[in-house]
Coordinates of C-alpha atoms in Angstrom, one line a residue:
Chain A
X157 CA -2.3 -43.8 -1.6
X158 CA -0.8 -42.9 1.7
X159 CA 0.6 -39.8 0.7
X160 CA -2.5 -38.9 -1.0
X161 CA -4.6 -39.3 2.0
X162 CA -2.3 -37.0 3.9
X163 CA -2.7 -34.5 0.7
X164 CA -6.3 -34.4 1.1
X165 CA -7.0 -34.7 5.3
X166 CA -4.3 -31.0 5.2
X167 CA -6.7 -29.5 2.8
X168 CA -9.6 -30.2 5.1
X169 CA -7.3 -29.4 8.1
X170 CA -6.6 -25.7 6.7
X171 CA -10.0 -25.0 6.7
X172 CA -10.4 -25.9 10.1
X173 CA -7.8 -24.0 11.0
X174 CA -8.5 -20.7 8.9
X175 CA -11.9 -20.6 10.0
X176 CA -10.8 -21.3 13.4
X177 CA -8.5 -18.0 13.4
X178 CA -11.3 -16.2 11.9
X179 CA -13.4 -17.2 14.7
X180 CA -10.8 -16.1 17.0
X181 CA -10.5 -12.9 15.2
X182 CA -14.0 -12.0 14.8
X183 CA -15.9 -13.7 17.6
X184 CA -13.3 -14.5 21.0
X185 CA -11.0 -11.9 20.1
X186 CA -13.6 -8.6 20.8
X187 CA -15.2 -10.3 23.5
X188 CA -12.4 -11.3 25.5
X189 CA -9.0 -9.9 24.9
X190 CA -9.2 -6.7 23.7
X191 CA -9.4 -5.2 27.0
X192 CA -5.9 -6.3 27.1
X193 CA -4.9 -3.8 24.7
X194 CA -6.1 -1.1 26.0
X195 CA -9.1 -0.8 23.6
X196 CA -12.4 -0.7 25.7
X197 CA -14.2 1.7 23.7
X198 CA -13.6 -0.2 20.8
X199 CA -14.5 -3.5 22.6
X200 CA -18.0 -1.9 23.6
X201 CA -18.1 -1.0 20.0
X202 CA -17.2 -4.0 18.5
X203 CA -18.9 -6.2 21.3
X204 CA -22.2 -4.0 20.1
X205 CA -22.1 -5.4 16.7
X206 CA -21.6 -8.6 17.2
X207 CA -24.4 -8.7 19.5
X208 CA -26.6 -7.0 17.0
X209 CA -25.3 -10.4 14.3
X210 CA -28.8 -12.1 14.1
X211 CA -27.5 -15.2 15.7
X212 CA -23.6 -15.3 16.3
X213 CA -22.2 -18.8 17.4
X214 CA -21.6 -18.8 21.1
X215 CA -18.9 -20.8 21.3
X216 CA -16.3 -22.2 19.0
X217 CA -18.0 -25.5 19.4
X218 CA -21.1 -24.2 18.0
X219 CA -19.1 -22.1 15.5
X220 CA -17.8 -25.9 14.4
X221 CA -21.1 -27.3 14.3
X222 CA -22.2 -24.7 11.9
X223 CA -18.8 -25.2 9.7
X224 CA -19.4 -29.1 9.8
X225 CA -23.2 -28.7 8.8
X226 CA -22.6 -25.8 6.2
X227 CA -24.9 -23.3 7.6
X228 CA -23.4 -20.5 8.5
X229 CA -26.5 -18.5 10.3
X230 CA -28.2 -15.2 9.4
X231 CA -26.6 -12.4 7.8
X232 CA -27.8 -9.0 9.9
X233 CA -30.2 -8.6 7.4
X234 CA -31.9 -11.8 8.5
X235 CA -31.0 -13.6 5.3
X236 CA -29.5 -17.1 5.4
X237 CA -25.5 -16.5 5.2
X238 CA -25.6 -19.5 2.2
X239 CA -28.0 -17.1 0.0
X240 CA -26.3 -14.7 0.0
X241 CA -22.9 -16.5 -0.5
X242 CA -24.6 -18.3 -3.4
X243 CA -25.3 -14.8 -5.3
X244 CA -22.6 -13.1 -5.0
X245 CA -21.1 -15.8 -6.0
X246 CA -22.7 -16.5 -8.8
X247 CA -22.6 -12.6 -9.9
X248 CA -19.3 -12.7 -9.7
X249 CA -19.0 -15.9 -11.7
X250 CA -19.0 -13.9 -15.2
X251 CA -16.0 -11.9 -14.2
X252 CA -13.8 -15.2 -12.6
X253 CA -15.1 -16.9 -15.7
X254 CA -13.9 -14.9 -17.8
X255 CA -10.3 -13.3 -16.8
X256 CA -9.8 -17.7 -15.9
X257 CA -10.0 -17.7 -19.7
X258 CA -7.9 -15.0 -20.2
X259 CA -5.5 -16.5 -18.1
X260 CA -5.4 -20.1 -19.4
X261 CA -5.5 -18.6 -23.2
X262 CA -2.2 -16.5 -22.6
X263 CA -0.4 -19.0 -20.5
X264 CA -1.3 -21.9 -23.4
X265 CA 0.2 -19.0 -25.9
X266 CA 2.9 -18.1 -24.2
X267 CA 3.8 -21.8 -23.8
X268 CA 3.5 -22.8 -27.4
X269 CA 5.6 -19.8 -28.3
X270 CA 8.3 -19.2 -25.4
X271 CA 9.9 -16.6 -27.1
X272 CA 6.7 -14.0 -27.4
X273 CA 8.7 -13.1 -23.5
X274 CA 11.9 -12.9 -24.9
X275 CA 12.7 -9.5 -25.0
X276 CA 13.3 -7.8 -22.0
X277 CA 11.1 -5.2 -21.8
X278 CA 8.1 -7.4 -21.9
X279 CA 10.2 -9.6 -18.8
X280 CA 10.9 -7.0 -16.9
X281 CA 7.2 -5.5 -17.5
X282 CA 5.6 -8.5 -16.2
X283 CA 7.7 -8.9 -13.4
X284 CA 6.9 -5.7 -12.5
X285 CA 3.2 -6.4 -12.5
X286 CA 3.4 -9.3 -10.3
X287 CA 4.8 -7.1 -7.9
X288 CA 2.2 -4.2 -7.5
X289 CA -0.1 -4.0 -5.6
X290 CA -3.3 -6.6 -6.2
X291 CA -5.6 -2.8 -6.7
X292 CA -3.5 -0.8 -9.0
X293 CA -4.8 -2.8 -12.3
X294 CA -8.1 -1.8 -12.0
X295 CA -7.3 2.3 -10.9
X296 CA -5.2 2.3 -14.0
X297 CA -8.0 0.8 -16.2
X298 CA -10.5 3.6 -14.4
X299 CA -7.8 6.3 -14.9
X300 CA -7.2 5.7 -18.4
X301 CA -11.2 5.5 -19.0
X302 CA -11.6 8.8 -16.9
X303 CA -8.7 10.2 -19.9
X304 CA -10.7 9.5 -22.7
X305 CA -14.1 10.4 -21.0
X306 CA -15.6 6.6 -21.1
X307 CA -16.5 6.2 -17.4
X308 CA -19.6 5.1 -18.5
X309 CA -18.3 2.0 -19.9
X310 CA -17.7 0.9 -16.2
X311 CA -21.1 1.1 -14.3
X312 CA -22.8 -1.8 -16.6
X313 CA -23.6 -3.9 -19.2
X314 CA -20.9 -6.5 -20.6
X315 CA -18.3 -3.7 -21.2
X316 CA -18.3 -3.4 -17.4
X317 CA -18.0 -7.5 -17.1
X318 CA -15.0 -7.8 -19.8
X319 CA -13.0 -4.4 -18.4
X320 CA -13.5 -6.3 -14.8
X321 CA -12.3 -9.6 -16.2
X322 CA -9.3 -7.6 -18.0
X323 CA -8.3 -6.1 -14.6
X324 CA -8.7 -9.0 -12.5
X325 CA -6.6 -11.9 -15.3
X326 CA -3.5 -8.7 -15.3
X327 CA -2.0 -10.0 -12.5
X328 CA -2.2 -14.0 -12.4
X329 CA -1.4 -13.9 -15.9
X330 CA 1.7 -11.9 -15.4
X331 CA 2.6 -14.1 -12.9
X332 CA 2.0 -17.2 -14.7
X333 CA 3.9 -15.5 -17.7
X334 CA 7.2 -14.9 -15.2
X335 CA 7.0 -18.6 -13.9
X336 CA 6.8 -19.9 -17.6
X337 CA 9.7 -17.7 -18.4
X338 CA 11.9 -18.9 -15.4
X339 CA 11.0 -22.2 -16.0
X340 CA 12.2 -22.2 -19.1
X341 CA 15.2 -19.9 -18.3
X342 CA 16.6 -22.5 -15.6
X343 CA 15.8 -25.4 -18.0
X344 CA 17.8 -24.2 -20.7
X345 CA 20.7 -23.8 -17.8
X346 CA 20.7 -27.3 -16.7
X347 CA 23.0 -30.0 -18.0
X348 CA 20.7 -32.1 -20.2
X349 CA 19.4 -28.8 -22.3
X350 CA 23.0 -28.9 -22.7
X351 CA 23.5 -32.4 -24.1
X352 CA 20.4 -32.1 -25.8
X353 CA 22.3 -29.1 -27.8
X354 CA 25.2 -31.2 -28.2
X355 CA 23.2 -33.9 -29.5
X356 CA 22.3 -31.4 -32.5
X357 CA 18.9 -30.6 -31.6
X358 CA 17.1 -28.0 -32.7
X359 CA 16.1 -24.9 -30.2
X360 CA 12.2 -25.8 -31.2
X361 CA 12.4 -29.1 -30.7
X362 CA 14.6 -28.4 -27.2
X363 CA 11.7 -26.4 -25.7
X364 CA 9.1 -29.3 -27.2
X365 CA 11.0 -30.5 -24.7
X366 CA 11.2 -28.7 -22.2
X367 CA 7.7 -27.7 -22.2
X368 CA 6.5 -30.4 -19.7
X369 CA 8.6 -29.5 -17.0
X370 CA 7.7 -26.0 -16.8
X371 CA 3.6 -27.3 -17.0
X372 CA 4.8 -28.8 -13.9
X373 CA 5.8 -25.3 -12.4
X374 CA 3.0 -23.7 -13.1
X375 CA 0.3 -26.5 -11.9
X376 CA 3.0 -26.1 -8.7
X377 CA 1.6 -22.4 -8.3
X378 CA -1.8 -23.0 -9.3
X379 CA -3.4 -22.2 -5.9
X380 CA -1.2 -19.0 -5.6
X381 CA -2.5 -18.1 -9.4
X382 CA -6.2 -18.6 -7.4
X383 CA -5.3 -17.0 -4.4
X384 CA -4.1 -13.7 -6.5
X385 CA -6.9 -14.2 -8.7
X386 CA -9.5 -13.8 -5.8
X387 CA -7.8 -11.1 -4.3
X388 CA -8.1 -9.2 -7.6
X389 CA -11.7 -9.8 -7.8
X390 CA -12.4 -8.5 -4.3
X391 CA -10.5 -5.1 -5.2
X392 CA -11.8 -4.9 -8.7
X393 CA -15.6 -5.3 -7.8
X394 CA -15.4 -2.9 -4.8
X395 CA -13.7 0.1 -7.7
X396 CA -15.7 -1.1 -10.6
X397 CA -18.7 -1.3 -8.2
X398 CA -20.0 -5.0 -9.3
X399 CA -22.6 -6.1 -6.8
X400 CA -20.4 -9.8 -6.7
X401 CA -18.5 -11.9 -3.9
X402 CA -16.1 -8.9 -3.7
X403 CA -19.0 -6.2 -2.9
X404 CA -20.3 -8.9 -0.3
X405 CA -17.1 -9.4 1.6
X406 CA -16.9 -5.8 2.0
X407 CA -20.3 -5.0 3.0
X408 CA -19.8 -7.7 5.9
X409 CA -17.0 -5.8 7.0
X410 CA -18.2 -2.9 7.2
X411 CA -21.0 -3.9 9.1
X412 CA -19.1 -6.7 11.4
X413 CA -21.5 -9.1 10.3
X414 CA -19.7 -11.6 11.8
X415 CA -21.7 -14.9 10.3
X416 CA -20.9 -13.6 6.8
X417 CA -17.4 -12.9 7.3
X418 CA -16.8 -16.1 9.0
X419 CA -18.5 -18.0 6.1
X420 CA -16.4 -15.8 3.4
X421 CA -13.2 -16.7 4.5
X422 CA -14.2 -20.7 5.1
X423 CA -15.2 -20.0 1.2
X424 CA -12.0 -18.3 -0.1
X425 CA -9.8 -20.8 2.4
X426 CA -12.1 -24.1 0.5
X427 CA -11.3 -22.7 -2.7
X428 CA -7.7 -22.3 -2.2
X429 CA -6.8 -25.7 -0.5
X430 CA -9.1 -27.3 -3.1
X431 CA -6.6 -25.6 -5.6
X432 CA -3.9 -26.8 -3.8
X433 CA -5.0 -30.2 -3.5
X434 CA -5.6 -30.6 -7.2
X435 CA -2.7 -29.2 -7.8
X436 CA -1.1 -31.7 -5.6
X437 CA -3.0 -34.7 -7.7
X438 CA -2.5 -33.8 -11.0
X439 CA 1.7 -33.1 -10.0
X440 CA 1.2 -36.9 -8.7
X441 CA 0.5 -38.6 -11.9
X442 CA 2.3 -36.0 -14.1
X443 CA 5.5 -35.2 -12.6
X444 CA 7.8 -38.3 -12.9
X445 CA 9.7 -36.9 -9.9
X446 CA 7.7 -37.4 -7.4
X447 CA 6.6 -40.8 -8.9
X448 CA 10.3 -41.7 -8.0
X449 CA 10.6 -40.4 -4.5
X450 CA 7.0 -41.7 -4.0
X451 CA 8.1 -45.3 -5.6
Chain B
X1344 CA 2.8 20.7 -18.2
X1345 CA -0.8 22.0 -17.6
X1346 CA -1.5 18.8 -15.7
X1347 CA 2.1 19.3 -13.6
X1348 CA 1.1 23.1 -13.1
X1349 CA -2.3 21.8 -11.6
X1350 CA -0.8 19.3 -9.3
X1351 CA 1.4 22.1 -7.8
X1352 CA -1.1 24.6 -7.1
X1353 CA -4.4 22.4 -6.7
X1354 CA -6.0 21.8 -3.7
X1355 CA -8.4 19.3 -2.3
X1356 CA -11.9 19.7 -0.5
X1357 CA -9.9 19.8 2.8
X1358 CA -8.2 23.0 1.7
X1359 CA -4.4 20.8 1.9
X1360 CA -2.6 20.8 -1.3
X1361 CA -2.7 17.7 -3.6
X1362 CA 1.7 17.0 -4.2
X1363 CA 2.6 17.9 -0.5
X1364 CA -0.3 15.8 1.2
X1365 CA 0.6 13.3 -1.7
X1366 CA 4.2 13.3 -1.0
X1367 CA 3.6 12.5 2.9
X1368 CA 1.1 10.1 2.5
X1369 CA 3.8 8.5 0.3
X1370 CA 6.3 8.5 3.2
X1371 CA 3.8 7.7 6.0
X1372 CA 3.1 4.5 3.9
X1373 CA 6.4 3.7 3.0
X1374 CA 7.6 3.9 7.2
X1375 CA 4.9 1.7 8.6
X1376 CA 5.5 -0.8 6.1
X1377 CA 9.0 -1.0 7.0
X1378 CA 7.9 -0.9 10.4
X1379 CA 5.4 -3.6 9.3
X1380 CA 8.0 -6.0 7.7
X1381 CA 10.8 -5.6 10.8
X1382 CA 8.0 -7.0 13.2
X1383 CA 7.5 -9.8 10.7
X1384 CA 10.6 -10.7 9.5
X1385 CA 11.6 -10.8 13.5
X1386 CA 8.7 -13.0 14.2
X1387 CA 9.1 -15.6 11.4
X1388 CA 12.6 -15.9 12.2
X1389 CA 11.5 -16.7 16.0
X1390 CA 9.1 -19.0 14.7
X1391 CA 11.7 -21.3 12.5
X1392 CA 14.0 -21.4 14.9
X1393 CA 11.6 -22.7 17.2
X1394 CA 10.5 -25.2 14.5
X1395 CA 14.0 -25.9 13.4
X1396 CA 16.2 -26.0 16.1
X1397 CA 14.4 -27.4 18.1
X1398 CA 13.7 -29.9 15.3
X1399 CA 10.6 -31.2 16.6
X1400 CA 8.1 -33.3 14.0
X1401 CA 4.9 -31.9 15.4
X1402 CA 5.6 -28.5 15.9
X1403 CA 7.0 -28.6 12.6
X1404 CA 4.0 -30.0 11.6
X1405 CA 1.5 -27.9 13.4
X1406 CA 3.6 -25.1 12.3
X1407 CA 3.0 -25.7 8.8
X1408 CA -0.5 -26.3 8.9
X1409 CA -1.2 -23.0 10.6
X1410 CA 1.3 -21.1 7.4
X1411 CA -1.0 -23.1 5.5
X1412 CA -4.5 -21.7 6.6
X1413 CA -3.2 -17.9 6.8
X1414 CA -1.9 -18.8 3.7
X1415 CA -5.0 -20.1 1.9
X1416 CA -7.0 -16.3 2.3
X1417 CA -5.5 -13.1 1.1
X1418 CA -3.4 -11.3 3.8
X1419 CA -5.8 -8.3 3.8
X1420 CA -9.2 -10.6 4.3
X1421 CA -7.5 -11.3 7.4
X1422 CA -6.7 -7.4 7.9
X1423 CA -10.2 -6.4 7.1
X1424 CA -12.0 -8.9 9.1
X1425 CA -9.9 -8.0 12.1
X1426 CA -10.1 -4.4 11.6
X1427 CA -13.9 -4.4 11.6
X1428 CA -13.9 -6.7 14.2
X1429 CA -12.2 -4.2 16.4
X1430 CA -13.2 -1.6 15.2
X1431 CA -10.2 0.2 15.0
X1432 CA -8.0 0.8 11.7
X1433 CA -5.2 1.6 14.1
X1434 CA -1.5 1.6 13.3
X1435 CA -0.5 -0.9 15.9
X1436 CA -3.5 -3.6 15.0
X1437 CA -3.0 -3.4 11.6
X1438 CA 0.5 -3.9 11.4
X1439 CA 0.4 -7.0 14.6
X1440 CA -2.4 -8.7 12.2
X1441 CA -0.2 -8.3 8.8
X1442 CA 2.0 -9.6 11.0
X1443 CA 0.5 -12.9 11.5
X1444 CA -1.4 -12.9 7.7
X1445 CA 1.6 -12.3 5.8
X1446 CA 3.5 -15.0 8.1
X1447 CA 3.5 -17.3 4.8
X1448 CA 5.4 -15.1 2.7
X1449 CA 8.6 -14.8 5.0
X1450 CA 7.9 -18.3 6.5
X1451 CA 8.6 -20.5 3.6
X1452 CA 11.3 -18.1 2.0
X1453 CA 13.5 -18.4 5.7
X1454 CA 12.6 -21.5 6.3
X1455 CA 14.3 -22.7 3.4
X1456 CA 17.3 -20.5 4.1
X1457 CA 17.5 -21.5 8.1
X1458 CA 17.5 -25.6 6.8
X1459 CA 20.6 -25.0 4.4
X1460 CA 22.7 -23.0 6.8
X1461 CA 21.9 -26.4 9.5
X1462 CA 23.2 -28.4 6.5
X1463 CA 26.2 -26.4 5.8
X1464 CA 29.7 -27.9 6.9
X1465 CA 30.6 -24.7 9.6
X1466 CA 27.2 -25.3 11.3
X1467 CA 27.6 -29.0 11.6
X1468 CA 31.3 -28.7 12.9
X1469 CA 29.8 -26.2 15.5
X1470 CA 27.7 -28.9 16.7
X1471 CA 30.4 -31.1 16.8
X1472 CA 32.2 -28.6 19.1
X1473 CA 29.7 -28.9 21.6
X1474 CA 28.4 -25.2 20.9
X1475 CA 25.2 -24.5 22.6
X1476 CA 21.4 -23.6 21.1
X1477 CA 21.9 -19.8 21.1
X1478 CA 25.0 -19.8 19.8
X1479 CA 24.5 -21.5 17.0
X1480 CA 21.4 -19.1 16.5
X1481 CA 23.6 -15.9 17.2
X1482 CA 27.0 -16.8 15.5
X1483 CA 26.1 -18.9 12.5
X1484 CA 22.3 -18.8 11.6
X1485 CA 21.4 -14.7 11.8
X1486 CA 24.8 -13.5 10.3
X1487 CA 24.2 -16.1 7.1
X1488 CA 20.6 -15.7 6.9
X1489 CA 20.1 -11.8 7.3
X1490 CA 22.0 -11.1 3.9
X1491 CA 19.6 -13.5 2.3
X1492 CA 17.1 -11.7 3.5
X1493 CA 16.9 -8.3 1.7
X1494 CA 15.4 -9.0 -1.3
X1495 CA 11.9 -11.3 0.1
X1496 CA 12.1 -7.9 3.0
X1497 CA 11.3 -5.4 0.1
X1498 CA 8.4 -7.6 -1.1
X1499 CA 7.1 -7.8 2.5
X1500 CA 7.1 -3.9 2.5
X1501 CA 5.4 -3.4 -0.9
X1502 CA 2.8 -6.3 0.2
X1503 CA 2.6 -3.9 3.6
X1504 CA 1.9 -0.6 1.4
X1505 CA -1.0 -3.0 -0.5
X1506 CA -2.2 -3.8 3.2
X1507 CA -2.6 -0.6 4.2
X1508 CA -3.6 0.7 0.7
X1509 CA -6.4 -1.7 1.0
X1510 CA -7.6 -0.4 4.1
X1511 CA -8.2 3.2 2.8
X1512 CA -10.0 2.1 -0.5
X1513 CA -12.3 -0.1 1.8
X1514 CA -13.3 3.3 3.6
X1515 CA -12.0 1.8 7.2
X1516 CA -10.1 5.0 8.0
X1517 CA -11.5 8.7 8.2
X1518 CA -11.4 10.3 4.8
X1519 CA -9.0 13.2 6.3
X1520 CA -6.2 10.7 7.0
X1521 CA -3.2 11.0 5.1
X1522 CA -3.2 8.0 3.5
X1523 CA -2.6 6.8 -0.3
X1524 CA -5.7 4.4 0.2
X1525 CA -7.8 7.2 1.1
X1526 CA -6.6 9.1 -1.4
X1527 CA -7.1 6.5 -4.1
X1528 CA -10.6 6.3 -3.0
X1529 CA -11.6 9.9 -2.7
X1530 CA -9.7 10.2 -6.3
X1531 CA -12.3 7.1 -7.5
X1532 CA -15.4 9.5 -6.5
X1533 CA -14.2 12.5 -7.8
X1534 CA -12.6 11.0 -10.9
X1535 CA -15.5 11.8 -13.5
X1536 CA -15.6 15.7 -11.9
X1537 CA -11.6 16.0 -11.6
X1538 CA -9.5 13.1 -12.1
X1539 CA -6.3 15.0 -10.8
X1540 CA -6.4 13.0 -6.9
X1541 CA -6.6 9.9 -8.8
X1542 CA -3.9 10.2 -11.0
X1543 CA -1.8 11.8 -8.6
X1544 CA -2.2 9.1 -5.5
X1545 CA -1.8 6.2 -8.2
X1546 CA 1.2 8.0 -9.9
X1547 CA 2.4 7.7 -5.7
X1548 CA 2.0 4.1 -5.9
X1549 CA 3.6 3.6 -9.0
X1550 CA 6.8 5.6 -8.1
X1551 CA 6.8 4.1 -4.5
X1552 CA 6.6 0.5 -6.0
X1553 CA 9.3 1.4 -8.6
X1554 CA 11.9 2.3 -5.9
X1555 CA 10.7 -0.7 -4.3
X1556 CA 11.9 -2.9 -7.3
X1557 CA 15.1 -0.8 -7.7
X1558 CA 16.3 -1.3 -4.0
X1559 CA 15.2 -5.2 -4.7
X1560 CA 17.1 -5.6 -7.8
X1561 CA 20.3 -3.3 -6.4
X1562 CA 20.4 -5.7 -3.6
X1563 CA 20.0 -9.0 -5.2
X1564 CA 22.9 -7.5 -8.1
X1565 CA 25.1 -6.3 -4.7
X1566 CA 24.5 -10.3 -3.0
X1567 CA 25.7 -11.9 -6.7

């Protein structure tokens, strides 16, 4: 249990401490230390829009208060910060719905049949993917739309929601595909793949298996998967337009509405250490290793 | 060819020619992200050996928990917030704040590398000898760990170009700026008129990030 606790009280701690640095970053930062570097025009600039914010927190403490209580203030248009959160959220809840399935369906294929990444064009493809940069999935979807004249396909309707979802699942599920693949690739390498060979099994019955342990690898990764998955969505509803979570984010930025920001990255941090903490759970009762060092 | 022939000659609304503007945006973005990753890589490695040498539990701990919270948002959230916070898109803000964001990415790779050169048997006889702090840093950690280094530096450059990238297509710099963010965005508005930017800037990408992989792979073949 006592590791557990400690599992769950650092999720709740790296929320503290990401929406501390974003408090830092957004609120102290323009108002005290800027001058520092040289940047008072910027500080007036900067110190101008945050005072225009409907009702920034004063201090950190208050700032805590409102993380504690969940209200996050007024957005500069004078509507509740939690609204607002809650529908772009919930716009952009089609789009994470889907490329989640997109994701889960290839990774549960790819598992089942290992060797649809033998070859090693479709390795190093994949590889590749999860190595570009989180926006260049949906330009290439646009660009190849703009080729065969179908922009339109992109401003609405449910072509818009399944081309988003397409762009967004490209790169978690490439890099869920290359952990599989390693995971099975250093598997095979290690010296009881080898007796089970010499033992006479067969290859399909080897990666049978095997196929547990590499599960465990990729519930390891599961809040990077999120964490690349959210980052998508930001940079494919700002291209594709989609008035969602991504759109939002954005929006505050642009206008330094500093409640909204702080509240979007207290969201996206939740979301990640949540991942990360069932992540941590489920590799608790499944992986026999750390049954052993915990035992 | 046609295409080709109209990348040559074609210019944009600014009057500059698409390829050469391309080409230096290319460059501009491929030198601050180097510049980017030094500053980071030379941070991280200050911050483990802080945390490992000095081999205390709490700032171990506290360490951790802070890699964790930069860790749980995307680095450019953390860009963006900053950068309209300050409102400044500037070279030198951008590239301290990726420095901090991207912390993670280096953190946990060098970490791991800084605690198996403390466990190998030269560093443990230098501590036997009696050597000193700083020279164990100097003579036995860097020389062992910058080799180890290369391939994890190329990733922090491409995730710099993203970084930057990301900061054009989210309109925080002015739209004259040579930059392959800037361009990717103005090549988004124009695309249903003249898709030519768009391909172009993303063709830039995609060639920059292919070298990337090349110098990553070369070096992790040349380390084998």
């Amino acid at each position: 249990m006592g590791p557990l606790l400690l599992t769950g009280l650092r999720a709740v701690a790296t929320v503290f401490v990401a929406h501390a640095f974003i408090y830092a970053l957004v609120g102290a930062l323009p108002r005290t230390g800027i001058a520092v570097l040289g940047l008072s025009a910027a500080q007036e600039s900067s110190l101008s829009h945050f005072l225009a914010t409907t009702d920034p927190p004063e201090s950190y403490l208050e700032a805590l208060a409102r993380l504690i209580t969940m209200e996050f203030g007024k957005s500069l248009d004078g509507v509740a910060v939690s609204t607002l959160m809650a529908q772009s959220t919930l716009t952009s809840l089609p789009v994470l719905g889907l490329s989640l399935g997109i994701t889960a369906t290839t990774t549960m294929l790819v598992l089942v049949w290992p060797h649809l990444l033998a070859p090693r064009v479709v390795r190093g493809g994949f590889e590749f993917l999860t190595f570009l940069p989180a926006f260049v999935p949906a330009f290439v979807i646009l660009a190849v739309m703009v080729s065969l004249n179908q922009t339109t396909l992109a401003t609405d309707g449910w072509q818009r929601t399944v081309i988003a979802s397409l762009s967004v699942s490209v790169m978690p599920t490439s890099l869920a595909l290359t952990t599989i693949r390693d995971g099975f690739d250093h598997e095979m390498s290690m010296g009881y793949t080898r007796t089970l060979r010499a033992m006479g099994l067969s290859r399909g019955r080897i990666v049978a298996n095997l196929r547990k342990a590499v599960v465990i690898q990729i519930i390891a990764i599961a809040d990077k998967i999120v964490t690349l998955q959210i980052a998508v969505l930001i940079f494919t509803e700002v291209i594709f337009a989609i008035p969602g979570f991504g759109n939002a984010l954005l929006l505050a930025a642009q206008r330094t509405d500093i409640n909204a920001l702080i509240a979007f990255v207290v969201v996206i941090s939740a979301t990640v250490a949540t991942a990360r903490l069932l992540s941590t759970l489920v590799l608790a009762r499944i992986d026999p290793r750390q049954r052993v060092s915990e035992g | 060819m046609e295409l080709l022939v109209e990348t040559i000659t074609w210019t944009d609304e600014f009057d500059r020619s698409i390829l050469s503007t391309t080409v230096f945006a290319a460059l501009l973005s491929m030198l601050r992200a180097l510049a980017a990753a030094i500053l980071l890589f030379v941070l991280a490695f200050t911050l483990i050996l802080v945390a490992e040498v000095k081999a205390s539990r709490s700032i171990g701990w506290l360490v951790r928990l802070i890699i964790d919270a930069l860790e749980s948002v995307p680095a450019f959230v953390w860009i963006i917030a900053a950068v309209s916070a300050l409102s400044s898109g500037g070279f030198v803000i951008v590239t301290v704040i990726f420095a901090f964001a991207a912390m993670p990415l280096v953190f946990n790779f060098l970490s791991g590398v800084v605690r198996n050169i403390m466990h190998q048997p030269y560093y443990l006889a230098a501590i036997a000898l009696g050597v000193g702090n700083l020279g164990l840093i100097l003579r036995h950690i860097i020389p062992n760990a910058v080799p180890l280094c290369m391939p994890p530096f190329f990733y922090v450059v491409g995730s710099a170009i993203t970084v930057y990238g990301a900061i054009g297509i989210f309109g925080f710099i002015n739209r004259r700026s040579l930059d392959l963010g800037v361009f990717l965005l103005r090549g988004k508005e124009q695309a249903a008129l003249d898709p030519l930017l768009l391909i172009v800037s993303l063709s830039a990408y995609l060639i920059l990030f292919v070298l990337l992989r090349w110098l990553l792979l070369s070096v992790a073949c040349t380390k084998r």
